[in-house]
Short mmCIF file of C-alpha atoms in Angstrom, two decimals:
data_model
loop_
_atom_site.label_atom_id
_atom_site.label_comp_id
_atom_site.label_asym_id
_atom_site.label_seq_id
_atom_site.Cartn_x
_atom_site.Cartn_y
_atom_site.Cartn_z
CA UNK A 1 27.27 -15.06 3.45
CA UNK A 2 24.15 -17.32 4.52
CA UNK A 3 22.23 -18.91 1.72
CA UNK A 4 19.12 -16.97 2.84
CA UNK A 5 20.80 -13.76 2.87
CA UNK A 6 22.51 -14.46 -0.29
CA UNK A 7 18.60 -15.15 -1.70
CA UNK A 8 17.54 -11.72 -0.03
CA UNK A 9 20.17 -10.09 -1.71
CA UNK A 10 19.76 -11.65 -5.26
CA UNK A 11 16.08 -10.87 -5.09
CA UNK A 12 16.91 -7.00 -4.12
CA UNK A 13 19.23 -6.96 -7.11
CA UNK A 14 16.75 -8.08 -9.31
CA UNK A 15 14.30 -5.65 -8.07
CA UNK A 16 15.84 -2.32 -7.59
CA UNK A 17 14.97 -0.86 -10.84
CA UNK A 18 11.09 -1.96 -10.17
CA UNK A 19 9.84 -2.39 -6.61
CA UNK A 20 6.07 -3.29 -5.89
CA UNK A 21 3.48 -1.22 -5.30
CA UNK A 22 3.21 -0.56 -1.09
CA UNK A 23 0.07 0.71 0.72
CA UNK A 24 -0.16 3.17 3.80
CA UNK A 25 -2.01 2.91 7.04
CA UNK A 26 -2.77 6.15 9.26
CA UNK A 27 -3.24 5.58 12.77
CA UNK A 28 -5.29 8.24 14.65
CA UNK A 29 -4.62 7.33 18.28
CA UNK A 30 -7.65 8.65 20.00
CA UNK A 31 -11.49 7.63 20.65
CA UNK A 32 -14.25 9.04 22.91
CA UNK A 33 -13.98 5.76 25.07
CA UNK A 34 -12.34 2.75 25.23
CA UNK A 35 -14.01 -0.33 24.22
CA UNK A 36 -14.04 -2.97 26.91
CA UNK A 37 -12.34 -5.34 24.72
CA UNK A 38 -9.88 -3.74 22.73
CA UNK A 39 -6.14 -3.93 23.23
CA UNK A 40 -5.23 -1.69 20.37
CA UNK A 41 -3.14 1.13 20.83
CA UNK A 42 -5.26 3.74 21.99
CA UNK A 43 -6.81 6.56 24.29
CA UNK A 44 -9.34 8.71 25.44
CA UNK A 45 -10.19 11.60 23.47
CA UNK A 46 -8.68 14.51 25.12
CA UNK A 47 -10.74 17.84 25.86
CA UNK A 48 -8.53 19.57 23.31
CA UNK A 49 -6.65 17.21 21.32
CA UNK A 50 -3.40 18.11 19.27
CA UNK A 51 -4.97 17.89 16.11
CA UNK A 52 -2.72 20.47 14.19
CA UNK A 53 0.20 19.00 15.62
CA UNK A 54 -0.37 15.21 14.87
CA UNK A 55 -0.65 16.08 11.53
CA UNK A 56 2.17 17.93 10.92
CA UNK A 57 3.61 14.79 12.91
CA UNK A 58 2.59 12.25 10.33
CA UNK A 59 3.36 15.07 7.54
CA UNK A 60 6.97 15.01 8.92
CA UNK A 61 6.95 11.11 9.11
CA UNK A 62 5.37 10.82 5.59
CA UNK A 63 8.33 13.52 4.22
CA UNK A 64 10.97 11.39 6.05
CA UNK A 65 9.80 8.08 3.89
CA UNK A 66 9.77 9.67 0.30
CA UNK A 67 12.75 11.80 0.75
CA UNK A 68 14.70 8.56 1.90
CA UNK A 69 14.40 7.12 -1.97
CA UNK A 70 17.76 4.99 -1.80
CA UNK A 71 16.30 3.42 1.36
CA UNK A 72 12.95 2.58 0.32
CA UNK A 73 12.32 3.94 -3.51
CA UNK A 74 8.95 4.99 -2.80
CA UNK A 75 9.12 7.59 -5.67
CA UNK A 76 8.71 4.78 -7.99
CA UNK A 77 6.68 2.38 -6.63
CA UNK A 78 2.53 3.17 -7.27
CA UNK A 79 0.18 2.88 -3.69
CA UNK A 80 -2.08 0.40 -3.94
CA UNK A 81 -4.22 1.90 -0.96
CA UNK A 82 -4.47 4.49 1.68
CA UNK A 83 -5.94 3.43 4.70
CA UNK A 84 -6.93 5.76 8.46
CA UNK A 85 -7.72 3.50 11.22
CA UNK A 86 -7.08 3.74 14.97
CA UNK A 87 -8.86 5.11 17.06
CA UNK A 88 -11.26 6.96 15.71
CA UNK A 89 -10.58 8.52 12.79
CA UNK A 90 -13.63 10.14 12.06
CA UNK A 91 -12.42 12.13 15.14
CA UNK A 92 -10.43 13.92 12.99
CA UNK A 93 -11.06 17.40 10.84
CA UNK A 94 -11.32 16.65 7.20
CA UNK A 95 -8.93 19.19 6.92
CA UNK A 96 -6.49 16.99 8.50
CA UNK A 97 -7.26 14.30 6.43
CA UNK A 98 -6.96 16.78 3.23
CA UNK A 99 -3.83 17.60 4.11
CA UNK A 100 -2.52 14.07 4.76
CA UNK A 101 -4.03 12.61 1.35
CA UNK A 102 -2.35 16.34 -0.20
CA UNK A 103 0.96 15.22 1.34
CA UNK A 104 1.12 11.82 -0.31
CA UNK A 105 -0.55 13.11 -3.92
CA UNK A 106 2.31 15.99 -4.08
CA UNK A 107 4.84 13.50 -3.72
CA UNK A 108 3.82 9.84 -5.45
CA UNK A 109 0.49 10.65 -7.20
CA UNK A 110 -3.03 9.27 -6.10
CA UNK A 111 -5.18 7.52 -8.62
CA UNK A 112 -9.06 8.70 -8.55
CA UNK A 113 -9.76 5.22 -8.57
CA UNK A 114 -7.11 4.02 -5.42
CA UNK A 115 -9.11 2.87 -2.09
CA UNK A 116 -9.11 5.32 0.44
CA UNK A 117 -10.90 4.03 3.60
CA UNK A 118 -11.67 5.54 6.97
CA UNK A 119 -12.97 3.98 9.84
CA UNK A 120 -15.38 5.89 11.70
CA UNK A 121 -18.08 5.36 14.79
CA UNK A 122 -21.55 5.62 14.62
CA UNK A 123 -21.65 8.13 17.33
CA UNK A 124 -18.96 10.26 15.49
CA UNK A 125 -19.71 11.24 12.17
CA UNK A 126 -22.44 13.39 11.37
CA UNK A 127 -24.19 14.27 8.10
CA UNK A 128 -22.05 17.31 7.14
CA UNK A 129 -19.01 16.06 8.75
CA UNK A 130 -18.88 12.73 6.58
CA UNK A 131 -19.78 14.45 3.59
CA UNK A 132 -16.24 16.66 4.58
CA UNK A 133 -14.66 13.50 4.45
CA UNK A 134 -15.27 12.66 1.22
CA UNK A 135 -14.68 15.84 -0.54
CA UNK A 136 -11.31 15.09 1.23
CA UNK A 137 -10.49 12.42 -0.44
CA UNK A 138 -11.96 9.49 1.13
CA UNK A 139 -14.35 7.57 -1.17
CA UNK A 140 -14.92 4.20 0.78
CA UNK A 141 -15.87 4.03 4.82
CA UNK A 142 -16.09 1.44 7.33
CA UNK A 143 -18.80 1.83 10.32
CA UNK A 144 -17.55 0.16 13.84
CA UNK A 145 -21.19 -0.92 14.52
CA UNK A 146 -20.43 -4.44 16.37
CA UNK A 147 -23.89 -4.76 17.10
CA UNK A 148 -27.56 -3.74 16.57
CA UNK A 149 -28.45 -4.25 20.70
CA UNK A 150 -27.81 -1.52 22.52
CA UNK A 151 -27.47 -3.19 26.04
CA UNK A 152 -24.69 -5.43 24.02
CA UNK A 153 -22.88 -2.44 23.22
CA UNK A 154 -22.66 -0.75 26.45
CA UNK A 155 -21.53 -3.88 27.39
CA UNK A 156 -19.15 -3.42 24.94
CA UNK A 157 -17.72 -0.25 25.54
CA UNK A 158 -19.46 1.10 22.90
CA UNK A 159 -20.63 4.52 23.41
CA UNK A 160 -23.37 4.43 20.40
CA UNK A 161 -27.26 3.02 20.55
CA UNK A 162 -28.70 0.64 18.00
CA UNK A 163 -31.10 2.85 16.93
CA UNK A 164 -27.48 5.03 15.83
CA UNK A 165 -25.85 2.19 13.88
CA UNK A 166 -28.88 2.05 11.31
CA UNK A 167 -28.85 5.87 11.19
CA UNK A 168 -25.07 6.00 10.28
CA UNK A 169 -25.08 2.98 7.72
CA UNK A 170 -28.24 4.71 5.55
CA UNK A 171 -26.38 8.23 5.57
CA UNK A 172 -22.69 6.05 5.12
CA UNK A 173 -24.65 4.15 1.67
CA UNK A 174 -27.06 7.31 0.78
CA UNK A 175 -23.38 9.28 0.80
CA UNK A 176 -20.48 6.97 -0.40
CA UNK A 177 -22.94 4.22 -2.00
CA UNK A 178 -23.27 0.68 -1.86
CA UNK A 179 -20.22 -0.50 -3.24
CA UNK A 180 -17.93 1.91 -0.76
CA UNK A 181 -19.57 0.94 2.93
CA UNK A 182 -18.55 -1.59 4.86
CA UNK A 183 -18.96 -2.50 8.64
CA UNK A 184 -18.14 -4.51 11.32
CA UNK A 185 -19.84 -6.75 13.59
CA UNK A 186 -18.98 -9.40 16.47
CA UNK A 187 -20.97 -12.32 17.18
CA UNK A 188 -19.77 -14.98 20.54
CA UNK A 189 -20.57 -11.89 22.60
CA UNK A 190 -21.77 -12.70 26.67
CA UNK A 191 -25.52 -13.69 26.67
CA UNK A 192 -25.84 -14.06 23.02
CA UNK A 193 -27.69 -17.15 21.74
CA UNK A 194 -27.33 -18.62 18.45
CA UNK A 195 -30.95 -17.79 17.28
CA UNK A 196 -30.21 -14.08 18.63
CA UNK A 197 -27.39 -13.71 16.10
CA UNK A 198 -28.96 -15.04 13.32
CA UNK A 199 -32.10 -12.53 13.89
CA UNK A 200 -29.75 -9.38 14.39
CA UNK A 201 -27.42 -10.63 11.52
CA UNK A 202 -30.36 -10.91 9.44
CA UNK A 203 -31.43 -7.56 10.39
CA UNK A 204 -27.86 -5.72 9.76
CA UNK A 205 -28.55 -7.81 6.44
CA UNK A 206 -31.21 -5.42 4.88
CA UNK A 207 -29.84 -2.68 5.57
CA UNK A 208 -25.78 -3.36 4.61
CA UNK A 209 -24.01 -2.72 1.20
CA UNK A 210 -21.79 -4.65 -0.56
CA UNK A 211 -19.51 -5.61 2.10
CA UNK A 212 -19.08 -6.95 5.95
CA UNK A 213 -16.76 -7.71 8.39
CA UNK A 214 -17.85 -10.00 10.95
CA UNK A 215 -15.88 -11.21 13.89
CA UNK A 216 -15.94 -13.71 16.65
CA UNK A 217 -15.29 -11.96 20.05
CA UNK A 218 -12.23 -12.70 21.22
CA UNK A 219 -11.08 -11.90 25.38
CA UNK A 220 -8.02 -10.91 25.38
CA UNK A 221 -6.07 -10.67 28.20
CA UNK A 222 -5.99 -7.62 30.18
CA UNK A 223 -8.85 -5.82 28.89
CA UNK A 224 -11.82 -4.83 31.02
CA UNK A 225 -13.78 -7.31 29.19
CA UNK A 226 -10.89 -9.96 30.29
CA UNK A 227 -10.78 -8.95 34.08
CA UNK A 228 -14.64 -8.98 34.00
CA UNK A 229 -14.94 -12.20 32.95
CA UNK A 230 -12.23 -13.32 35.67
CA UNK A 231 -14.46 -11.71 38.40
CA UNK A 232 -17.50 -13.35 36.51
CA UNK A 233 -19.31 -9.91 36.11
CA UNK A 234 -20.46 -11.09 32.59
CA UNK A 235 -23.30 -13.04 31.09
CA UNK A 236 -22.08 -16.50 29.95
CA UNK A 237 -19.87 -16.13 26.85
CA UNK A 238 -20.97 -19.13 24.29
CA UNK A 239 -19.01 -22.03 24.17
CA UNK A 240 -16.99 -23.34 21.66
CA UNK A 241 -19.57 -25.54 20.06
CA UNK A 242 -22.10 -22.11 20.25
CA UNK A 243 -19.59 -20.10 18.62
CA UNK A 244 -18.77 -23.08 15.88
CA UNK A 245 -22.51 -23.09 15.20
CA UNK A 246 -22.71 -19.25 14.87
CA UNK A 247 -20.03 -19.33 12.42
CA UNK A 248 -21.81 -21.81 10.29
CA UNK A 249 -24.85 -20.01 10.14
CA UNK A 250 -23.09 -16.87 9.18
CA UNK A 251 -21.57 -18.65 6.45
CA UNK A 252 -25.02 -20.04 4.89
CA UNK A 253 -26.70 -16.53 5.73
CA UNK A 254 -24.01 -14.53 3.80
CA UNK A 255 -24.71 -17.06 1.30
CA UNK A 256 -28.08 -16.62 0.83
CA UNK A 257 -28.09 -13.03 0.63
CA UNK A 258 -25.25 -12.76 -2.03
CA UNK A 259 -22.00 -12.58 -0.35
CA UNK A 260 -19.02 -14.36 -1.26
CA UNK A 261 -16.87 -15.41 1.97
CA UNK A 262 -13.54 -14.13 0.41
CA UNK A 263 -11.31 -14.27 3.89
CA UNK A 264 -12.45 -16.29 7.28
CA UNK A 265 -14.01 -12.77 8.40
CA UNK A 266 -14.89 -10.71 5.22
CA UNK A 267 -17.93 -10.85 2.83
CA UNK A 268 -18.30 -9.15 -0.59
CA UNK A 269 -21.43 -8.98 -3.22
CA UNK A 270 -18.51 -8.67 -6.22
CA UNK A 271 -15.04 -7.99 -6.69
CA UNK A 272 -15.03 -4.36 -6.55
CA UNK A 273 -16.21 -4.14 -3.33
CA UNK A 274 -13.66 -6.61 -1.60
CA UNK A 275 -10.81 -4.60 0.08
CA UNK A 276 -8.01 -4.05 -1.25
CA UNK A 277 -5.87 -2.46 1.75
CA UNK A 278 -6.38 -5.54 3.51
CA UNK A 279 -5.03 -7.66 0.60
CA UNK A 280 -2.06 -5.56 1.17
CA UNK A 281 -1.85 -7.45 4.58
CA UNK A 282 -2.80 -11.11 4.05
CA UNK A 283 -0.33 -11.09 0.03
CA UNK A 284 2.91 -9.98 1.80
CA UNK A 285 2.73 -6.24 0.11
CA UNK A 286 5.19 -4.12 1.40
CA UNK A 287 2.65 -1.16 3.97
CA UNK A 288 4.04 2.23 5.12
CA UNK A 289 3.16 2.78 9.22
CA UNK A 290 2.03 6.06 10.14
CA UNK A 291 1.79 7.23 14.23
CA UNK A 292 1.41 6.87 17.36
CA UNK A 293 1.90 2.75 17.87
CA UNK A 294 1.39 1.89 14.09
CA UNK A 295 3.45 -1.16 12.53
CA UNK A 296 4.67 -1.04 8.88
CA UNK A 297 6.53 -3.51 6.73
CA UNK A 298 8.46 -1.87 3.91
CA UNK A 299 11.99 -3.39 1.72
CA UNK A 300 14.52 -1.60 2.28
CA UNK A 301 16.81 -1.40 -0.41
CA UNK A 302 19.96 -0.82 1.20
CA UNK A 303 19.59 -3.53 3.97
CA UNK A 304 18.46 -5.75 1.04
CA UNK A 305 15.77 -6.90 3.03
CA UNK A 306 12.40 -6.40 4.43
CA UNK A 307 11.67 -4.25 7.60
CA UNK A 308 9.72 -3.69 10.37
CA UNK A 309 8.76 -0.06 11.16
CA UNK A 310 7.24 0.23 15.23
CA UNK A 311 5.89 4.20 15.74
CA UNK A 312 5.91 5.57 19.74
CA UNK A 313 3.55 4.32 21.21
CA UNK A 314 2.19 7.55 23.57
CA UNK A 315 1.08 10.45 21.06
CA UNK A 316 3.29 13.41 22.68
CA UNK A 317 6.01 11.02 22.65
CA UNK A 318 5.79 10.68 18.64
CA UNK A 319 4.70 14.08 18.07
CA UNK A 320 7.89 15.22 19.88
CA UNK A 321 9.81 13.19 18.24
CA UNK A 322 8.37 13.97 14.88
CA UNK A 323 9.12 17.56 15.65
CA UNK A 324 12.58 16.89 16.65
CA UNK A 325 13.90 14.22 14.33
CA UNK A 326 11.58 14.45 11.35
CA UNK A 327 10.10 10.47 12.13
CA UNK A 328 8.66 8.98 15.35
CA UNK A 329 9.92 5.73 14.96
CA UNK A 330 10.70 3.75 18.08
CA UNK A 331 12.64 0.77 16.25
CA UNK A 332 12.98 -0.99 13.22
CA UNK A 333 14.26 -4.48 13.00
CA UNK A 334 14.92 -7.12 10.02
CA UNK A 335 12.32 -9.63 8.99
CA UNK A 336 14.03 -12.77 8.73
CA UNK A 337 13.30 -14.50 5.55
CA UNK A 338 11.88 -17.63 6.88
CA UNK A 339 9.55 -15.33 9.21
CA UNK A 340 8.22 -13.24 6.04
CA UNK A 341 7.00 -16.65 3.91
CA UNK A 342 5.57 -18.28 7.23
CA UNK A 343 3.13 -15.31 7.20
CA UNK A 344 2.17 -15.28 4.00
CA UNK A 345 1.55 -18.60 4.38
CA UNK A 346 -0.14 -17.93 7.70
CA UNK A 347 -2.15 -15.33 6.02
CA UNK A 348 -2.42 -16.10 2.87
CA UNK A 349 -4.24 -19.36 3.82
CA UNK A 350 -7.28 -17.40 5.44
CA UNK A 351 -8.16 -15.97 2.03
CA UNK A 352 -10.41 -18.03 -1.11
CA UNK A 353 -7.51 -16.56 -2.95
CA UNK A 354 -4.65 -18.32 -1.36
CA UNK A 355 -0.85 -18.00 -1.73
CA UNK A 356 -0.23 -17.47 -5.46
CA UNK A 357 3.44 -19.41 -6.11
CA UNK A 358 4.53 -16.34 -8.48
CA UNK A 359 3.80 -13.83 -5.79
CA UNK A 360 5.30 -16.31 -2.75
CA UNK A 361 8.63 -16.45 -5.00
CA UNK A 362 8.78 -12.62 -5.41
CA UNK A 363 8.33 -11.81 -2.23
CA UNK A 364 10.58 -14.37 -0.21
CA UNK A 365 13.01 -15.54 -3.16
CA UNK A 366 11.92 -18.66 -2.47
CA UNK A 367 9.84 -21.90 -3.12
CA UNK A 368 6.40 -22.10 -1.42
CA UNK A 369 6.52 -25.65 -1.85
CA UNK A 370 9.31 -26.00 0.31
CA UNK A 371 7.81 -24.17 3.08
CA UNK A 372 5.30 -26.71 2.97
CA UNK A 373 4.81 -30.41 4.45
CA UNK A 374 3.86 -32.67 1.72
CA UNK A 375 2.00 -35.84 3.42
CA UNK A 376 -0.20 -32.95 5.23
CA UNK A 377 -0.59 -31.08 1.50
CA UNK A 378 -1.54 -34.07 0.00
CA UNK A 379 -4.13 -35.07 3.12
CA UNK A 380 -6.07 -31.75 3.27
CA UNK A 381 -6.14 -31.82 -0.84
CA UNK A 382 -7.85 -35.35 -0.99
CA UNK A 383 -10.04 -34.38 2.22
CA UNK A 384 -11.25 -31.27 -0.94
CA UNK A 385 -10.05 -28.80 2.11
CA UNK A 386 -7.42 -27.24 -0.33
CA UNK A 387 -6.52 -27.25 -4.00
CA UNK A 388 -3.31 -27.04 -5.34
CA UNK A 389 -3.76 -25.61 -9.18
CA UNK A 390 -1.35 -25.28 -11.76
CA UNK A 391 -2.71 -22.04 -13.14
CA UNK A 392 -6.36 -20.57 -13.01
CA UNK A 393 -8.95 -23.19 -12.59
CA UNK A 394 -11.88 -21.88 -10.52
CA UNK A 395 -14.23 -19.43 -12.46
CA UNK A 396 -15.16 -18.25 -9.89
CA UNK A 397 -12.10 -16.37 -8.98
CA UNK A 398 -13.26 -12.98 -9.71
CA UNK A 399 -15.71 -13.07 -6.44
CA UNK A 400 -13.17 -13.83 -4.04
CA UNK A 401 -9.90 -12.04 -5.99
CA UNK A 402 -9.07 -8.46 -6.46
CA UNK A 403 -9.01 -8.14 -10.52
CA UNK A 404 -5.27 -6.91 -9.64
CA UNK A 405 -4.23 -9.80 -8.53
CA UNK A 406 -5.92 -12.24 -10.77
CA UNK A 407 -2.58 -12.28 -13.08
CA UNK A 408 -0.63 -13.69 -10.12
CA UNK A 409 -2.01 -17.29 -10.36
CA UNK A 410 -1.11 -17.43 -14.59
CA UNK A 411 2.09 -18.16 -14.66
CA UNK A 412 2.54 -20.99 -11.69
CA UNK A 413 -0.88 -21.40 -10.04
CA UNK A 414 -0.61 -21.84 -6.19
CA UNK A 415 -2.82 -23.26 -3.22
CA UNK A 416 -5.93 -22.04 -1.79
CA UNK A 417 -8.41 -23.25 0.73
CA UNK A 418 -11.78 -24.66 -0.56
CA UNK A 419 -15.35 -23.50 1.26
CA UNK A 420 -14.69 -26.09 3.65
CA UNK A 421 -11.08 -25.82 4.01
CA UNK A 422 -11.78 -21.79 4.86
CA UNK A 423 -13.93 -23.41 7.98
CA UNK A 424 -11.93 -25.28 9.20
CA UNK A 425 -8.42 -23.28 8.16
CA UNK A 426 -7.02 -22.70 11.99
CA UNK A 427 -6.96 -26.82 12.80
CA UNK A 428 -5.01 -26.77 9.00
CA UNK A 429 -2.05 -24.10 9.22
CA UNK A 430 -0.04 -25.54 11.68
CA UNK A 431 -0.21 -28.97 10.12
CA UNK A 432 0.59 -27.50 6.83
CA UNK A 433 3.54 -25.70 7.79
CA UNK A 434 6.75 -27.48 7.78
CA UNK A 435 8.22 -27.39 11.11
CA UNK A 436 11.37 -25.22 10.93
CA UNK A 437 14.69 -26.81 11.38
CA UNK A 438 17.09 -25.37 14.37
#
């Protein structure tokens, strides 16, 4: 037996009688359109979509996980968060998303006070149909506004108007309140100027509640953003430098109207609006994959190791399946050890919060320190890019932390990036990394 499998083993054996809590993800495969520069896993609303049937399909799948408690022991491990994305979610009947949240209650038990997000368009929700949602069970929401220009978001994909996005944010706060709306928007967009962004950030500003997400456009390859580029159908797209300077004056603007940068891309006013499902994510916690296309990572106690989960990628193909076999699984495959603490690192990293030690050593069985190159740790700490603390030294750790996770840094400490270090994090993680041997 390897040494890394012997760890994986040990550290299953230690943990069988009490495994960590896990979070789910919902993927709802469909949208009106397709934004020009997404590659998700997606498509185009159908004019009568198999609603009924998908969510009997991710009933079935959801069944499948908690009756297969020797595999994964989800019967005894608490969900930290239930989160629908896609897609469109807000496509969906509230009925569906009733019966999904029903499903999962029945069978593990859902906390009033758990996070249960759902993503949702401007141009899809309406003021009854959001209100549905939350007597469903969803109690926080997060708008896909990208912008406040409505040429920008047709040339986007988008299929919404400005004058929309401010619309749905007031009914999102006047319905779910401040502390449970979020939103998203993308600056480094074609024809945007620096002074542009800050006036529309500024604007999305006054109107936002206690938290934002806010990207920098990336083109990836083989969208229709991507191939319009190529053909040079677009406005100029801002330069590196541009995009470096928008960045810093998002920082300072967040700043000055009381948000704490808490990941490279997410803002919060205070701790209990910073979210927890994607915490899940960036801390290595263990996140059940439901449909068409969606990705999970779960341990699974009879491999003695952590998983990958991959759902079918084409809808019929996973409802089919679903209907047939009970799951819609295309494959699962092994995380290798060494994989699993490069991304917490990886991930960990992007967050004010860092990579607790005691939660690093849980998860991988292993020393972060090791996973770490010590010249380059010692470099980035005296450059005040990182700090490496034995236990809890910043007071401020409640604005960037969930109060869950807070415990995590008693016992050993761990490293975190500073304000700077958060900046300039992407030039850091692949000089702090240890290169990997073989």
């Amino acid at each position: 037996m390897t040494l890394l499998k012997s760890l994986a083993t040990r550290l299953y054996t230690q943990r069988s009688h009490t495994p960590g809590s896990f979070s789910i993800y919902i993927h709802w495969p469909y949208c009106e359109s397709k934004c020009t520069y997404c590659n998700f896993n997606k498509y185009v609303n159908p004019q009568h979509p198999p609603h009924d049937r998908l969510i009997n399909a991710y009933k079935s799948e959801l069944q499948y996980y908690f009756s297969n408690e020797a595999k994964y022991k989800l019967k005894k491990r608490k969900v930290h968060s239930v989160y629908f994305g896609g897609g469109t979610p807000s496509l969906m009947k509230p009925s569906g998303v009733r019966a999904i949240l029903e499903t999962i209650d029945q069978r593990l038990g859902l906390n009033n006070d758990m996070e249960v997000t759902l993503e949702a368009n401007p141009t899809s929700i309406e003021s009854f149909k959001l209100r549905d949602f939350k007597r469903a069970g969803i109690n926080r929401v997060s708008l896909g506004i990208q912008s406040l220009i409505t040429e920008d978001l047709r040339l986007l994909g988008r299929d919404h108007s400005g004058q929309e996005s401010i619309k749905a944010l007031l009914l999102a706060k006047e319905i779910f309140g401040e502390k449970r709306v979020t939103f998203d928007m993308i600056y480094g967009r074609p024809g945007q100027t620096a002074k542009g962004w800050v006036q529309e950030l500024k604007q999305a500003l006054e109107l936002a509640g206690d938290h934002v997400s806010i990207y920098q456009l990336t083109v990836e390859r083989s969208t229709p953003l991507h191939k319009q580029s190529l053909k040079k159908q677009l406005p100029h797209i801002p330069d590196v430098d541009t995009a470096a300077d928008m960045y810093e004056k998002t920082v300072q603007i967040m700043k000055d109207y009381g948000y704490t940068q808490y990941e490279v891309s997410n803002y919060a006013k205070h701790q209990e609006a910073i979210s927890r499902h994607n915490f899940s994510y960036w801390q290595g916690m263990d996140y059940l994959g439901i449909g068409p296309g969606a990705h999970g990572r779960l341990a699974d106690f009879e491999l003695k190791q952590k998983v990958r989960t991959f759902g079918e990628f084409h809808p019929n193909k996973y409802i089919n399946l679903c209907e047939q076999e009970g799951e819609g699984l295309r494959k699962i495959e092994p995380v290798p050890l060494t994989i699993l603490a490069e991304e917490m690192i990886m991930f960990g990293l992007r967050t004010r919060m860092g990579i607790p030690r005691t939660r690093f050593t849980d998860t991988t069985g292993m020393v972060l320190d090791n996973f770490l190159d010590r010249d380059a740790l010692k470099m980035f700490i005296d450059l005040k890019l990182l700090v490496d603390e034995a236990t809890i030294m910043d007071k401020k750790i409640h604005n960037y932390t969930p109060k869950e996770l807070i415990q995590e840094w008693n016992t050993s400490g761990g490293i975190r990036p500073t304000d700077a270090g958060l900046e300039k994090i992407d030039y850091i993680l692949p000089r702090i990394l240890k290169t990997r041997e073989g």
